[in-house]
Amino acid sequence: MAKSDYITRSGWQSLDQELKFLWKEERPKVTQAVSEAAALGDRSENAEYIYGKRRLREIDRRVRFLSKRLEVLKIVDYHPSQEGKVFFGAWVELENEEGEIKQYRIVGCDEFDPAKQWISVDSPVARALIGKQIDDEIQVETPSGRVTLYINNIWYDKNSL
């Protein structure tokens, strides 16, 4: 399954800030440290030099990825017509058959964060939720079997979209 190219405005800004930090602050600092370590002599046993070069490769790899990814991402902003239905960027309160309640926000695959209850729009739960309304019932296939979830509430954080 291909990952989607959708992202919230705050998610795009976060990736853009990371790119700028790596390119304008972190990389010059590490480059300077590598130059200083190289000036000390034997590079084959110079841990600072070896670590610095490795860190530069990691930074360059992440910078390349972020540069390419930011070019193709499509920012999805909130629109008032979304009210009452689940779309990208929505917070959804779900209840399972046992009465357990959980809240999730549907975000892009580049910004999902289980600790914040942010799920990817490409996840099975999010795909089942898109277009649904309050009091709708959805069926989701999980590793432990089919689960029925009920939509209790839908809202949008209009300030962070």
PDB file of N, CA, C and O in Angstrom, residues 57-84:
ATOM      1  N   ARG A  57      26.726  11.850   7.599  1.00  0.00           N
ATOM      2  CA  ARG A  57      25.970  11.014   6.647  1.00  0.00           C
ATOM      3  C   ARG A  57      24.509  10.903   7.065  1.00  0.00           C
ATOM      4  O   ARG A  57      23.613  10.963   6.220  1.00  0.00           O
ATOM      5  N   GLU A  58      24.266  10.747   8.375  1.00  0.00           N
ATOM      6  CA  GLU A  58      22.882  10.668   8.868  1.00  0.00           C
ATOM      7  C   GLU A  58      22.136  11.972   8.591  1.00  0.00           C
ATOM      8  O   GLU A  58      20.987  11.948   8.145  1.00  0.00           O
ATOM      9  N   ILE A  59      22.779  13.089   8.860  1.00  0.00           N
ATOM     10  CA  ILE A  59      22.156  14.393   8.620  1.00  0.00           C
ATOM     11  C   ILE A  59      21.859  14.568   7.134  1.00  0.00           C
ATOM     12  O   ILE A  59      20.759  14.970   6.754  1.00  0.00           O
ATOM     13  N   ASP A  60      22.844  14.258   6.283  1.00  0.00           N
ATOM     14  CA  ASP A  60      22.657  14.415   4.835  1.00  0.00           C
ATOM     15  C   ASP A  60      21.535  13.528   4.316  1.00  0.00           C
ATOM     16  O   ASP A  60      20.732  13.957   3.472  1.00  0.00           O
ATOM     17  N   ARG A  61      21.442  12.311   4.837  1.00  0.00           N
ATOM     18  CA  ARG A  61      20.376  11.393   4.420  1.00  0.00           C
ATOM     19  C   ARG A  61      19.004  11.965   4.811  1.00  0.00           C
ATOM     20  O   ARG A  61      18.071  11.985   4.020  1.00  0.00           O
ATOM     21  N   ARG A  62      18.895  12.480   6.041  1.00  0.00           N
ATOM     22  CA  ARG A  62      17.624  13.045   6.515  1.00  0.00           C
ATOM     23  C   ARG A  62      17.285  14.320   5.745  1.00  0.00           C
ATOM     24  O   ARG A  62      16.127  14.556   5.395  1.00  0.00           O
ATOM     25  N   VAL A  63      18.275  15.155   5.450  1.00  0.00           N
ATOM     26  CA  VAL A  63      18.048  16.380   4.685  1.00  0.00           C
ATOM     27  C   VAL A  63      17.531  16.045   3.286  1.00  0.00           C
ATOM     28  O   VAL A  63      16.582  16.664   2.806  1.00  0.00           O
ATOM     29  N   ARG A  64      18.154  15.047   2.635  1.00  0.00           N
ATOM     30  CA  ARG A  64      17.687  14.639   1.308  1.00  0.00           C
ATOM     31  C   ARG A  64      16.245  14.150   1.371  1.00  0.00           C
ATOM     32  O   ARG A  64      15.412  14.507   0.537  1.00  0.00           O
ATOM     33  N   PHE A  65      15.951  13.295   2.365  1.00  0.00           N
ATOM     34  CA  PHE A  65      14.597  12.767   2.503  1.00  0.00           C
ATOM     35  C   PHE A  65      13.590  13.898   2.713  1.00  0.00           C
ATOM     36  O   PHE A  65      12.561  13.963   2.038  1.00  0.00           O
ATOM     37  N   LEU A  66      13.874  14.791   3.672  1.00  0.00           N
ATOM     38  CA  LEU A  66      12.939  15.876   3.974  1.00  0.00           C
ATOM     39  C   LEU A  66      12.754  16.806   2.778  1.00  0.00           C
ATOM     40  O   LEU A  66      11.632  17.238   2.493  1.00  0.00           O
ATOM     41  N   SER A  67      13.829  17.116   2.070  1.00  0.00           N
ATOM     42  CA  SER A  67      13.732  18.000   0.901  1.00  0.00           C
ATOM     43  C   SER A  67      12.806  17.410  -0.153  1.00  0.00           C
ATOM     44  O   SER A  67      11.930  18.106  -0.681  1.00  0.00           O
ATOM     45  N   LYS A  68      12.987  16.141  -0.442  1.00  0.00           N
ATOM     46  CA  LYS A  68      12.142  15.480  -1.452  1.00  0.00           C
ATOM     47  C   LYS A  68      10.711  15.332  -0.954  1.00  0.00           C
ATOM     48  O   LYS A  68       9.759  15.537  -1.709  1.00  0.00           O
ATOM     49  N   ARG A  69      10.554  14.967   0.309  1.00  0.00           N
ATOM     50  CA  ARG A  69       9.217  14.719   0.857  1.00  0.00           C
ATOM     51  C   ARG A  69       8.399  16.004   0.931  1.00  0.00           C
ATOM     52  O   ARG A  69       7.211  16.012   0.597  1.00  0.00           O
ATOM     53  N   LEU A  70       9.015  17.104   1.367  1.00  0.00           N
ATOM     54  CA  LEU A  70       8.290  18.367   1.479  1.00  0.00           C
ATOM     55  C   LEU A  70       7.797  18.869   0.123  1.00  0.00           C
ATOM     56  O   LEU A  70       6.787  19.565   0.049  1.00  0.00           O
ATOM     57  N   GLU A  71       8.509  18.513  -0.945  1.00  0.00           N
ATOM     58  CA  GLU A  71       8.092  18.928  -2.287  1.00  0.00           C
ATOM     59  C   GLU A  71       6.792  18.263  -2.719  1.00  0.00           C
ATOM     60  O   GLU A  71       6.004  18.854  -3.453  1.00  0.00           O
ATOM     61  N   VAL A  72       6.549  17.026  -2.291  1.00  0.00           N
ATOM     62  CA  VAL A  72       5.372  16.288  -2.766  1.00  0.00           C
ATOM     63  C   VAL A  72       4.190  16.314  -1.797  1.00  0.00           C
ATOM     64  O   VAL A  72       3.075  15.963  -2.170  1.00  0.00           O
ATOM     65  N   LEU A  73       4.428  16.735  -0.557  1.00  0.00           N
ATOM     66  CA  LEU A  73       3.334  16.737   0.418  1.00  0.00           C
ATOM     67  C   LEU A  73       2.277  17.774   0.065  1.00  0.00           C
ATOM     68  O   LEU A  73       2.592  18.865  -0.414  1.00  0.00           O
ATOM     69  N   LYS A  74       1.016  17.413   0.327  1.00  0.00           N
ATOM     70  CA  LYS A  74      -0.112  18.306   0.081  1.00  0.00           C
ATOM     71  C   LYS A  74      -0.716  18.680   1.428  1.00  0.00           C
ATOM     72  O   LYS A  74      -1.212  17.818   2.149  1.00  0.00           O
ATOM     73  N   ILE A  75      -0.678  19.968   1.739  1.00  0.00           N
ATOM     74  CA  ILE A  75      -1.233  20.449   3.005  1.00  0.00           C
ATOM     75  C   ILE A  75      -2.754  20.439   2.903  1.00  0.00           C
ATOM     76  O   ILE A  75      -3.330  20.967   1.950  1.00  0.00           O
ATOM     77  N   VAL A  76      -3.399  19.840   3.894  1.00  0.00           N
ATOM     78  CA  VAL A  76      -4.860  19.784   3.943  1.00  0.00           C
ATOM     79  C   VAL A  76      -5.323  20.679   5.084  1.00  0.00           C
ATOM     80  O   VAL A  76      -5.026  20.419   6.247  1.00  0.00           O
ATOM     81  N   ASP A  77      -6.030  21.730   4.745  1.00  0.00           N
ATOM     82  CA  ASP A  77      -6.556  22.658   5.737  1.00  0.00           C
ATOM     83  C   ASP A  77      -8.012  22.320   6.045  1.00  0.00           C
ATOM     84  O   ASP A  77      -8.732  21.769   5.208  1.00  0.00           O
ATOM     85  N   TYR A  78      -8.444  22.715   7.228  1.00  0.00           N
ATOM     86  CA  TYR A  78      -9.826  22.528   7.652  1.00  0.00           C
ATOM     87  C   TYR A  78     -10.752  23.366   6.783  1.00  0.00           C
ATOM     88  O   TYR A  78     -10.421  24.479   6.382  1.00  0.00           O
ATOM     89  N   HIS A  79     -11.925  22.808   6.496  1.00  0.00           N
ATOM     90  CA  HIS A  79     -12.961  23.544   5.780  1.00  0.00           C
ATOM     91  C   HIS A  79     -14.267  23.346   6.535  1.00  0.00           C
ATOM     92  O   HIS A  79     -14.568  22.225   6.955  1.00  0.00           O
ATOM     93  N   PRO A  80     -15.060  24.398   6.710  1.00  0.00           N
ATOM     94  CA  PRO A  80     -16.305  24.278   7.480  1.00  0.00           C
ATOM     95  C   PRO A  80     -17.251  23.180   6.977  1.00  0.00           C
ATOM     96  O   PRO A  80     -18.043  22.645   7.755  1.00  0.00           O
ATOM     97  N   SER A  81     -17.166  22.821   5.720  1.00  0.00           N
ATOM     98  CA  SER A  81     -18.053  21.772   5.186  1.00  0.00           C
ATOM     99  C   SER A  81     -17.732  20.394   5.775  1.00  0.00           C
ATOM    100  O   SER A  81     -18.508  19.453   5.624  1.00  0.00           O
ATOM    101  N   GLN A  82     -16.606  20.271   6.469  1.00  0.00           N
ATOM    102  CA  GLN A  82     -16.230  19.000   7.074  1.00  0.00           C
ATOM    103  C   GLN A  82     -16.976  18.728   8.373  1.00  0.00           C
ATOM    104  O   GLN A  82     -17.001  17.594   8.841  1.00  0.00           O
ATOM    105  N   GLU A  83     -17.548  19.746   8.993  1.00  0.00           N
ATOM    106  CA  GLU A  83     -18.212  19.591  10.282  1.00  0.00           C
ATOM    107  C   GLU A  83     -19.224  18.452  10.246  1.00  0.00           C
ATOM    108  O   GLU A  83     -20.005  18.332   9.301  1.00  0.00           O
ATOM    109  N   GLY A  84     -19.187  17.630  11.290  1.00  0.00           N
ATOM    110  CA  GLY A  84     -20.154  16.546  11.420  1.00  0.00           C
ATOM    111  C   GLY A  84     -19.737  15.243  10.757  1.00  0.00           C
ATOM    112  O   GLY A  84     -20.384  14.220  10.951  1.00  0.00           O
TER     113      GLY A  84
END
